[in-house]
């Protein structure tokens, strides 16, 4: 008789962290028949995206957008509106009502109905298959670390003694700050800077490098910054923060520019948005030889940690810190851990968007990335001010940039403009589906839509070829076309060409 020597674990898979990555793995694994444990530290599932990230920030941005529209009613041919100041408690109420609506989808009851056992608490690995939690031991064949990230509080003189806020607090403030200094100019910072600025806060953004949104091409990032400057947001670029001081009702930030000149800025609130650090503390990874560094847990391209049966997905890996990246990685983990089909990550066409107004969306390589990779490229652009719908909407700032490689294959697309994130979705399909540019350029798009800009930029690549002198000559030769019927003279007068 053969003995079954397989170790008998409590669960097929155990997941630490109930955010975008963890919930994707948990629901998928349970629905595929795996006995699944999900451990979450907080009392509610949903993670950063739902409680202090994407959902509250996009809700706040929408509220600020409406208030901004009201203030600018005359630009739309409407009467001027006398507006009372914003009551942030009402804004907060709206934010939390959106969160609680979505929360139902991420409730413990729903996950239990899918077959997932949810435990609340702070787990620690006691060995590579077991965690200790609330005085109990839980073992699993595979584990997934999906504990996300937290705002990084850098070591700046005085910062730890100066009350400051992060994305954890900003959506629950009891009043709108009169003024705010934001440290850092990444996506979280600029989105919040514009939203709070529009609601009535005097906002200053401090950035160490020479541009905001430093991963983006400078021309596109500057487009966002210029709109924000026109709305009253102040930027200090090439500036480092020397120290902060708590002055009671006000907080002070001492900054230094490239010439070494110091300056003191004061505001009611300081928002720290200087990057993220991985939620590793207390997991006991050092006990089980799972390697990690300052950025996150190290993984291979199948998202396996240095213990092959322990995976990591989402912000904890320190790679692409987006909800859709976390969901994608959750799917990769499912493929590897449950289906046992080796699946590798591929971020070539991972899109993202910064939800400022105008939005800035990107897929594939931008000029910065292509230059860094030493790839030859050409750039094709179209401006929103040439798009009829943009003009009708009164949203004319921005452009689309399409990068082609030497073989004229698309490397990437960036869109700065109204609803750029939505417009990018057509490129998600085109690039992932390897659709020919000629198909996009010849496909009929409804008029008047912003999306016509996608078709048009693809068309700009073909038009010099179609309308070339060579083609014209050929047509003239074969079909005896007679050529121009009108000529605009140098002085702008319309005149007849003395044609033959
Ligand atoms: C202000 C802001 C705006 C954002 N806007 C966008 C956006 O518009 N679009 C976008 O794609 N992304 C956005 N993001 C990023 C997005 O929120 C994250 O990339 C996403 O939440 C990552 O998912 P995750 O599952 O890795 O981590 P999380 O969603 O943070 O989930 C991790 C979970 O693990 C739990 N946890 C932590 N430690 C432990 C522990 N020791 N034990 C058990 N559980 C633990 C946490 O409580 C949390 O529930 C934004 C982020 C912020 C801060």
Coordinates of C-alpha atoms and ligand atoms in Angstrom, one line a residue:
X1 CA 0.0 0.0 0.0
X2 CA 1.3 3.5 -0.9
X3 CA 1.2 6.1 1.8
X4 CA 0.2 9.6 1.0
X5 CA 3.2 11.6 2.2
X6 CA 1.8 15.0 1.1
X7 CA 1.8 17.4 4.0
X8 CA -1.7 18.2 5.1
X9 CA -2.1 22.0 5.2
X10 CA -5.2 23.8 6.5
X11 CA -5.6 25.7 3.3
X12 CA -4.6 25.4 -0.4
X13 CA -3.8 29.0 -0.5
X14 CA -3.4 31.8 2.1
X15 CA -3.4 35.5 1.2
X16 CA -2.2 38.3 3.4
X17 CA -3.9 41.6 2.5
X18 CA -7.4 42.2 1.3
X19 CA -6.8 45.0 -1.3
X20 CA -6.9 44.9 -5.1
X21 CA -4.2 42.2 -5.4
X22 CA -5.3 40.0 -2.5
X23 CA -9.0 40.2 -3.3
X24 CA -8.4 39.2 -7.0
X25 CA -6.4 36.1 -5.8
X26 CA -8.9 35.2 -3.1
X27 CA -12.1 35.4 -5.2
X28 CA -10.4 33.6 -8.2
X29 CA -8.9 30.8 -6.1
X30 CA -12.1 30.1 -4.1
X31 CA -14.2 30.0 -7.2
X32 CA -11.7 27.6 -8.7
X33 CA -12.3 25.3 -5.8
X34 CA -9.2 26.1 -3.7
X35 CA -9.6 26.2 0.1
X36 CA -8.8 29.8 0.6
X37 CA -7.8 31.9 3.6
X38 CA -7.7 35.7 3.4
X39 CA -6.1 37.7 6.2
X40 CA -6.7 41.4 6.5
X41 CA -5.2 43.7 9.2
X42 CA -8.0 46.3 9.1
X43 CA -11.7 45.7 10.0
X44 CA -12.8 46.1 6.4
X45 CA -11.6 44.7 3.1
X46 CA -10.9 46.8 0.1
X47 CA -7.4 48.2 0.8
X48 CA -5.9 51.5 0.0
X49 CA -7.7 51.9 -3.4
X50 CA -11.1 51.8 -1.8
X51 CA -10.5 53.6 1.5
X52 CA -7.7 56.1 1.0
X53 CA -6.6 55.9 -2.7
X54 CA -8.4 55.8 -6.1
X55 CA -12.0 55.9 -4.9
X56 CA -11.9 58.8 -2.5
X57 CA -9.4 60.7 -4.7
X58 CA -11.5 60.4 -7.8
X59 CA -14.7 61.3 -5.9
X60 CA -13.0 64.4 -4.5
X61 CA -11.6 65.3 -7.9
X62 CA -15.2 65.2 -9.4
X63 CA -16.5 67.4 -6.6
X64 CA -13.7 69.9 -7.2
X65 CA -14.4 69.8 -11.0
X66 CA -18.1 70.7 -10.5
X67 CA -17.2 73.6 -8.2
X68 CA -14.6 74.8 -10.7
X69 CA -17.2 74.7 -13.5
X70 CA -19.6 76.7 -11.4
X71 CA -17.0 79.3 -10.7
X72 CA -16.3 79.5 -14.5
X73 CA -19.9 79.6 -15.6
X74 CA -19.3 82.7 -17.7
X75 CA -16.9 80.9 -20.0
X76 CA -19.9 78.8 -21.1
X77 CA -22.1 81.8 -21.8
X78 CA -23.9 81.4 -18.5
X79 CA -24.5 84.0 -15.8
X80 CA -21.8 84.4 -13.1
X81 CA -22.6 82.5 -9.9
X82 CA -22.1 83.8 -6.3
X83 CA -20.6 80.8 -4.6
X84 CA -20.4 80.2 -0.9
X85 CA -17.2 78.5 0.4
X86 CA -16.9 74.8 0.4
X87 CA -18.0 72.9 3.5
X88 CA -15.5 70.0 3.5
X89 CA -17.7 68.0 5.9
X90 CA -20.3 67.7 3.1
X91 CA -17.5 66.8 0.6
X92 CA -16.3 64.2 3.1
X93 CA -19.9 62.8 3.4
X94 CA -20.1 62.3 -0.4
X95 CA -16.7 60.6 -0.4
X96 CA -17.6 58.2 2.3
X97 CA -21.0 57.4 0.8
X98 CA -19.2 56.3 -2.5
X99 CA -16.8 54.2 -0.5
X100 CA -19.5 52.5 1.4
X101 CA -21.5 51.7 -1.8
X102 CA -18.4 50.0 -3.2
X103 CA -17.5 48.4 0.1
X104 CA -20.5 46.1 -0.2
X105 CA -18.8 44.5 -3.2
X106 CA -15.7 43.9 -1.1
X107 CA -17.5 42.8 2.1
X108 CA -16.6 39.8 4.2
X109 CA -20.1 38.3 3.5
X110 CA -19.5 38.4 -0.2
X111 CA -16.2 36.7 0.1
X112 CA -17.6 34.1 2.4
X113 CA -20.3 33.5 -0.2
X114 CA -17.6 32.8 -2.7
X115 CA -16.0 30.3 -0.3
X116 CA -13.2 32.4 1.2
X117 CA -12.5 32.3 5.0
X118 CA -11.7 35.9 6.1
X119 CA -9.7 36.5 9.2
X120 CA -9.0 39.9 10.7
X121 CA -5.6 40.4 12.4
X122 CA -1.9 40.9 12.0
X123 CA -0.2 37.7 10.8
X124 CA 3.4 36.6 11.3
X125 CA 5.1 33.8 9.5
X126 CA 6.4 31.2 12.0
X127 CA 7.7 28.9 9.3
X128 CA 7.5 29.0 5.5
X129 CA 4.0 27.4 5.4
X130 CA 2.5 28.7 8.6
X131 CA 1.4 32.1 10.0
X132 CA 0.5 32.9 13.6
X133 CA -2.6 35.0 13.9
X134 CA -4.6 36.0 16.9
X135 CA -3.0 33.1 18.9
X136 CA -3.8 30.5 16.3
X137 CA -1.7 28.8 13.6
X138 CA -2.8 28.6 10.0
X139 CA -0.9 26.6 7.4
X140 CA -1.3 26.8 3.6
X141 CA 0.4 25.1 0.7
X142 CA 0.9 28.4 -1.1
X143 CA 0.9 31.9 0.4
X144 CA 0.5 35.3 -1.3
X145 CA 1.9 38.5 0.2
X146 CA -0.4 41.4 -0.9
X147 CA -0.1 43.8 2.0
X148 CA 0.3 46.9 -0.2
X149 CA 2.2 50.1 0.6
X150 CA 2.0 53.1 2.9
X151 CA 3.0 56.7 2.5
X152 CA 6.8 57.1 2.9
X153 CA 7.7 59.7 5.5
X154 CA 11.3 60.7 4.6
X155 CA 13.9 61.6 7.1
X156 CA 13.6 65.4 6.9
X157 CA 14.7 67.5 9.9
X158 CA 11.6 68.2 12.1
X159 CA 9.1 66.3 9.9
X160 CA 8.5 63.6 12.5
X161 CA 7.7 66.3 15.1
X162 CA 5.5 68.4 12.8
X163 CA 1.9 67.3 12.4
X164 CA 1.3 66.5 8.8
X165 CA -1.2 64.6 6.8
X166 CA -1.0 61.8 4.2
X167 CA -3.5 60.1 1.9
X168 CA -4.7 58.3 5.0
X169 CA -6.1 61.5 6.5
X170 CA -6.9 63.8 3.6
X171 CA -10.3 62.4 2.8
X172 CA -11.6 62.6 6.4
X173 CA -10.5 66.2 7.4
X174 CA -13.1 68.1 9.4
X175 CA -12.6 71.3 7.5
X176 CA -11.0 72.6 4.3
X177 CA -7.5 73.8 5.1
X178 CA -7.0 77.5 4.1
X179 CA -3.5 76.6 2.8
X180 CA -1.5 73.5 2.2
X181 CA 2.1 72.7 1.3
X182 CA 2.5 69.4 -0.6
X183 CA 5.8 67.7 -0.5
X184 CA 6.5 65.8 -3.7
X185 CA 4.9 66.2 -7.2
X186 CA 4.0 62.6 -8.2
X187 CA 0.5 61.6 -9.3
X188 CA -1.1 61.7 -5.8
X189 CA 0.4 65.1 -5.1
X190 CA -0.7 66.8 -8.3
X191 CA -4.2 65.3 -8.2
X192 CA -4.7 66.5 -4.7
X193 CA -3.1 69.9 -5.4
X194 CA -5.5 70.6 -8.2
X195 CA -8.6 69.3 -6.3
X196 CA -7.8 71.3 -3.1
X197 CA -6.8 74.3 -5.1
X198 CA -10.2 74.3 -6.9
X199 CA -12.1 73.9 -3.6
X200 CA -10.4 77.0 -2.3
X201 CA -7.2 75.9 -0.5
X202 CA -4.1 77.9 -1.3
X203 CA -1.7 75.2 -2.5
X204 CA 2.1 75.1 -2.8
X205 CA 3.9 72.1 -4.3
X206 CA 7.6 71.4 -3.6
X207 CA 9.5 69.2 -6.0
X208 CA 13.1 68.2 -5.9
X209 CA 13.5 67.6 -9.7
X210 CA 12.9 70.0 -12.5
X211 CA 9.5 68.8 -13.5
X212 CA 6.3 67.4 -11.9
X213 CA 5.2 63.8 -12.7
X214 CA 8.8 62.9 -13.3
X215 CA 8.1 59.6 -15.1
X216 CA 6.3 61.4 -17.9
X217 CA 7.7 63.4 -20.8
X218 CA 8.4 67.0 -19.7
X219 CA 6.3 68.6 -22.4
X220 CA 3.2 66.6 -21.2
X221 CA 3.9 67.1 -17.5
X222 CA 4.5 70.8 -18.1
X223 CA 1.1 70.9 -19.8
X224 CA -0.6 69.8 -16.6
X225 CA 1.5 72.1 -14.5
X226 CA 0.7 75.2 -16.6
X227 CA -3.0 74.6 -16.2
X228 CA -2.6 74.3 -12.5
X229 CA -0.5 77.4 -12.3
X230 CA -3.2 79.3 -14.2
X231 CA -5.6 78.1 -11.5
X232 CA -3.4 79.5 -8.7
X233 CA -1.3 76.5 -7.6
X234 CA 2.3 77.5 -6.8
X235 CA 5.2 75.2 -7.7
X236 CA 8.8 75.2 -6.4
X237 CA 10.8 72.9 -8.7
X238 CA 14.5 72.0 -8.3
X239 CA 13.9 72.6 -4.6
X240 CA 14.7 70.5 -1.6
X241 CA 13.0 70.5 1.8
X242 CA 15.6 71.4 4.5
X243 CA 13.4 71.2 7.6
X244 CA 9.9 71.6 8.9
X245 CA 8.7 73.3 12.1
X246 CA 5.4 73.2 14.0
X247 CA 4.3 76.8 14.7
X248 CA 1.0 75.8 16.2
X249 CA -1.9 76.9 13.9
X250 CA 0.6 77.0 11.1
X251 CA 3.4 74.7 9.9
X252 CA 6.6 76.0 8.4
X253 CA 8.6 74.4 5.6
X254 CA 12.1 75.6 5.0
X255 CA 13.2 75.0 1.4
X256 CA 16.4 75.4 -0.6
X257 CA 16.8 75.9 -4.3
X258 CA 19.7 74.9 -6.6
X259 CA 21.6 78.1 -5.8
X260 CA 21.5 77.2 -2.1
X261 CA 19.0 80.0 -1.4
X262 CA 16.8 79.2 1.6
X263 CA 13.1 80.3 1.9
X264 CA 10.5 79.8 4.6
X265 CA 7.0 78.9 3.6
X266 CA 4.0 78.6 6.0
X267 CA 0.7 76.8 5.6
X268 CA -2.1 75.4 7.8
X269 CA -1.4 71.8 6.6
X270 CA 1.5 69.8 5.1
X271 CA 0.6 66.9 2.9
X272 CA 3.4 64.4 2.5
X273 CA 3.3 62.6 -0.9
X274 CA 7.0 61.6 -1.4
X275 CA 6.6 58.0 -2.4
X276 CA 5.5 54.8 -0.9
X277 CA 7.1 52.2 1.3
X278 CA 6.1 48.5 1.4
X279 CA 3.9 47.1 4.3
X280 CA 6.4 44.5 5.5
X281 CA 6.6 45.2 9.2
X282 CA 5.5 42.3 11.4
X283 CA 5.1 39.7 8.7
X284 CA 8.3 37.9 9.9
X285 CA 9.7 37.6 6.3
X286 CA 13.2 37.6 7.8
X287 CA 12.3 34.3 9.6
X288 CA 11.5 32.5 6.4
X289 CA 14.1 33.8 4.1
X290 CA 11.8 35.8 1.9
X291 CA 14.0 38.6 0.6
X292 CA 13.0 42.2 0.4
X293 CA 14.5 45.6 0.2
X294 CA 13.4 49.2 0.8
X295 CA 11.2 49.2 -2.2
X296 CA 9.4 45.9 -1.6
X297 CA 9.4 42.1 -1.7
X298 CA 11.6 40.7 -4.4
X299 CA 9.9 38.5 -7.0
X300 CA 10.8 36.8 -10.3
X301 CA 8.7 37.2 -13.5
X302 CA 6.2 34.6 -12.2
X303 CA 5.8 36.7 -9.0
X304 CA 7.5 34.1 -6.9
X305 CA 9.5 35.3 -3.9
X306 CA 12.7 33.7 -2.8
X307 CA 10.5 30.9 -1.4
X308 CA 8.9 29.5 -4.6
X309 CA 5.5 28.7 -3.0
X310 CA 5.2 32.2 -1.6
X311 CA 4.1 34.8 -4.1
X312 CA 3.8 38.6 -3.9
X313 CA 1.5 40.9 -5.9
X314 CA 0.5 44.5 -5.9
X315 CA 2.2 47.5 -4.3
X316 CA 4.2 45.3 -2.0
X317 CA 6.5 44.4 -4.9
X318 CA 7.3 48.1 -5.4
X319 CA 6.9 47.9 -9.2
X320 CA 3.8 49.4 -10.9
X321 CA 1.7 50.8 -8.0
X322 CA -1.7 50.9 -9.6
X323 CA -4.9 49.1 -8.8
X324 CA -5.1 47.6 -12.3
X325 CA -1.5 46.4 -12.0
X326 CA -2.4 44.7 -8.7
X327 CA -5.4 43.0 -10.3
X328 CA -3.3 41.9 -13.3
X329 CA -0.6 40.5 -10.9
X330 CA -3.3 38.7 -8.9
X331 CA -4.3 36.9 -12.1
X332 CA -0.7 35.9 -12.8
X333 CA -0.4 34.5 -9.3
X334 CA -3.7 32.5 -9.8
X335 CA -2.2 31.0 -13.0
X336 CA 0.9 29.9 -11.3
X337 CA -0.3 28.8 -7.9
X338 CA -3.7 27.3 -8.8
X339 CA -3.6 26.3 -12.5
X340 CA 0.1 25.5 -12.3
X341 CA 0.5 27.0 -15.7
X342 CA 3.8 29.0 -15.7
X343 CA 2.6 32.6 -16.3
X344 CA 5.0 35.5 -16.6
X345 CA 4.4 39.2 -16.1
X346 CA 4.6 41.5 -19.1
X347 CA 4.3 45.2 -18.4
X348 CA 5.0 46.4 -22.0
X349 CA 1.6 47.8 -22.5
X350 CA 0.6 48.5 -18.9
X351 CA -1.4 51.8 -19.1
X352 CA -1.8 54.4 -16.4
X353 CA -3.5 57.8 -16.0
X354 CA -3.1 60.8 -13.7
X355 CA -6.5 62.3 -13.1
X356 CA -5.8 65.9 -13.2
X357 CA -7.7 68.3 -15.5
X358 CA -6.5 67.8 -18.2
X359 CA -5.8 64.1 -17.6
X360 CA -2.4 62.6 -18.5
X361 CA -2.6 59.0 -19.7
X362 CA 0.1 56.8 -21.0
X363 CA 0.7 53.3 -22.5
X364 CA 3.9 51.8 -23.7
X365 CA 7.1 53.8 -24.1
X366 CA 7.2 57.6 -23.9
X367 CA 10.2 59.6 -25.2
X368 CA 12.0 59.4 -21.9
X369 CA 11.7 55.6 -21.8
X370 CA 12.7 55.2 -25.5
X371 CA 15.8 57.4 -25.0
X372 CA 16.8 55.5 -21.9
X373 CA 16.5 52.2 -23.8
X374 CA 18.5 53.6 -26.7
X375 CA 15.6 53.1 -29.2
X376 CA 15.2 55.2 -32.3
X377 CA 11.8 56.6 -32.6
X378 CA 9.6 59.2 -34.4
X379 CA 6.8 61.2 -32.7
X380 CA 3.4 61.9 -34.3
X381 CA 1.1 64.4 -32.6
X382 CA -2.4 65.9 -32.8
X383 CA -3.7 68.7 -30.7
X384 CA -7.1 68.9 -28.9
X385 CA -7.6 72.4 -30.1
X386 CA -8.1 70.9 -33.6
X387 CA -10.8 68.5 -32.3
X388 CA -14.4 69.8 -32.9
X389 CA -15.7 68.1 -29.7
X390 CA -13.0 69.7 -27.6
X391 CA -14.0 73.1 -28.9
X392 CA -17.6 72.4 -28.1
X393 CA -16.8 71.2 -24.6
X394 CA -14.5 74.2 -24.0
X395 CA -11.6 71.7 -23.2
X396 CA -8.9 72.5 -25.7
X397 CA -5.7 72.1 -23.7
X398 CA -3.5 69.1 -24.7
X399 CA -2.4 66.7 -27.3
X400 CA -1.8 63.1 -28.2
X401 CA 1.7 61.8 -28.9
X402 CA 2.3 58.5 -30.7
X403 CA 5.8 57.0 -30.8
X404 CA 6.8 54.7 -33.6
X405 CA 10.0 52.7 -33.8
X406 CA 12.4 52.5 -36.8
X407 CA 10.1 49.9 -38.4
X408 CA 7.2 52.2 -37.8
X409 CA 5.6 50.0 -35.2
X410 CA 3.9 51.7 -32.3
X411 CA 6.1 52.0 -29.1
X412 CA 3.6 53.9 -27.0
X413 CA 1.0 56.6 -26.8
X414 CA 0.6 59.5 -24.3
X415 CA -2.5 61.6 -24.2
X416 CA -2.8 64.9 -22.3
X417 CA -6.3 66.2 -22.6
X418 CA -10.0 65.8 -21.6
X419 CA -10.9 62.2 -20.6
X420 CA -7.4 61.0 -21.6
X421 CA -7.8 57.9 -19.5
X422 CA -11.0 56.9 -21.4
X423 CA -9.4 57.8 -24.8
X424 CA -6.4 55.6 -24.0
X425 CA -8.6 52.5 -23.8
X426 CA -8.8 52.4 -27.6
X427 CA -4.9 52.2 -27.6
X428 CA -5.1 49.4 -25.0
X429 CA -7.0 47.3 -27.6
X430 CA -4.9 48.5 -30.6
X431 CA -1.5 47.8 -28.9
X432 CA -2.4 44.6 -27.1
X433 CA -4.4 43.3 -30.1
X434 CA -1.5 44.2 -32.5
X435 CA -4.1 46.1 -34.6
X436 CA -2.6 47.8 -37.7
X437 CA -2.4 51.5 -37.6
X438 CA -4.0 51.6 -41.0
X439 CA -7.1 49.8 -39.5
X440 CA -7.3 52.5 -36.8
X441 CA -6.8 55.3 -39.3
X442 CA -9.5 53.9 -41.6
X443 CA -12.0 52.9 -39.0
X444 CA -15.1 55.2 -38.8
X445 CA -15.3 57.0 -35.5
X446 CA -18.5 58.8 -34.5
X447 CA -18.5 62.6 -35.0
X448 CA -18.0 64.7 -33.0
X449 CA -16.1 62.8 -30.4
X450 CA -12.8 63.3 -28.5
X451 CA -11.9 59.8 -29.7
X452 CA -11.5 61.0 -33.2
X453 CA -8.1 62.3 -32.1
X454 CA -6.9 58.6 -32.0
X455 CA -7.9 58.0 -35.6
X456 CA -6.4 61.4 -36.6
X457 CA -3.0 60.8 -35.1
X458 CA -2.8 57.4 -36.9
X459 CA -3.9 59.3 -40.0
X460 CA -1.2 61.9 -39.7
X461 CA 1.3 59.1 -40.1
X462 CA -0.3 58.0 -43.4
X463 CA -1.3 61.3 -44.9
X464 CA 2.2 62.4 -46.1
X465 CA 2.4 59.0 -47.8
X466 CA -1.1 59.2 -49.4
X467 CA -0.8 62.8 -50.5
X468 CA 2.8 62.7 -51.7
X469 CA 3.9 64.2 -55.0
X470 CA 4.7 60.7 -56.3
X471 CA 1.1 59.6 -55.8
X472 CA -0.2 62.8 -57.3
X473 CA 2.0 62.4 -60.3
X474 CA 0.9 58.8 -60.8
X475 CA -2.8 59.7 -60.7
X476 CA -2.2 62.6 -63.1
X477 CA -0.4 60.3 -65.5
X478 CA -3.0 57.4 -65.4
X479 CA -6.2 59.4 -65.0
X480 CA -5.4 62.8 -66.5
X481 CA -6.3 64.7 -63.3
X482 CA -6.1 68.4 -64.0
X483 CA -4.6 69.6 -60.7
X484 CA -5.3 72.7 -58.6
X485 CA -8.5 74.7 -59.1
X486 CA -7.6 77.6 -56.8
X487 CA -4.4 79.3 -55.6
X488 CA -4.0 81.4 -52.5
X489 CA -1.7 84.3 -53.4
X490 CA 1.1 85.5 -51.1
X491 CA -1.0 88.4 -49.9
X492 CA -3.8 86.0 -48.9
X493 CA -6.0 86.9 -51.9
X494 CA -7.9 84.0 -53.4
X495 CA -7.1 83.9 -57.1
X496 CA -7.2 81.7 -60.1
X497 CA -4.0 79.9 -61.0
X498 CA -3.0 80.6 -64.6
X499 CA -3.2 76.9 -65.1
X500 CA -2.8 75.2 -68.5
Ligands
LIG1 C1 -4.3 58.9 -3.1 C2 -4.1 57.7 -4.0 C3 -4.8 57.7 -5.2 C4 -4.6 56.6 -6.0 N1 -5.2 56.6 -7.2 C5 -5.1 55.5 -8.1 C6 -5.8 55.5 -9.3 O1 -6.5 56.4 -9.6 N2 -5.6 54.4 -10.1 C7 -4.8 53.4 -9.7 O2 -4.7 52.4 -10.5 N3 -4.2 53.4 -8.6 C8 -4.3 54.4 -7.7 N4 -3.6 54.4 -6.5 C9 -2.8 53.3 -6.2 C10 -3.6 52.1 -5.7 O3 -4.4 52.5 -4.6 C11 -2.7 50.9 -5.3 O4 -1.8 50.6 -6.3 C12 -3.5 49.7 -5.0 O5 -4.4 49.9 -3.9 C13 -2.6 48.5 -4.6 O6 -3.3 47.4 -4.3 P1 -2.6 46.3 -3.3 O7 -3.6 45.2 -3.2 O8 -1.3 46.0 -3.6 O9 -2.6 47.1 -1.9 P2 -3.8 47.7 -1.0 O10 -5.0 47.9 -1.8 O11 -3.2 48.7 -0.2 O12 -4.1 46.4 -0.1 C14 -3.3 45.9 0.9 C15 -4.1 45.4 2.0 O13 -3.2 44.7 2.9 C16 -3.6 45.1 4.3 N5 -2.4 44.9 5.1 C17 -1.4 45.7 5.3 N6 -0.5 45.1 6.2 C18 -1.0 43.9 6.5 C19 -0.6 42.9 7.4 N7 0.5 42.9 8.0 N8 -1.4 41.8 7.5 C20 -2.6 41.7 6.8 N9 -3.1 42.7 6.0 C21 -2.3 43.8 5.8 C22 -4.0 46.5 4.2 O14 -4.8 46.9 5.2 C23 -4.8 46.5 2.8 O15 -6.1 46.2 3.0 C24 -3.8 55.5 -5.6 C25 -3.2 55.5 -4.4 C26 -3.3 56.6 -3.6 C27 -2.6 56.6 -2.2

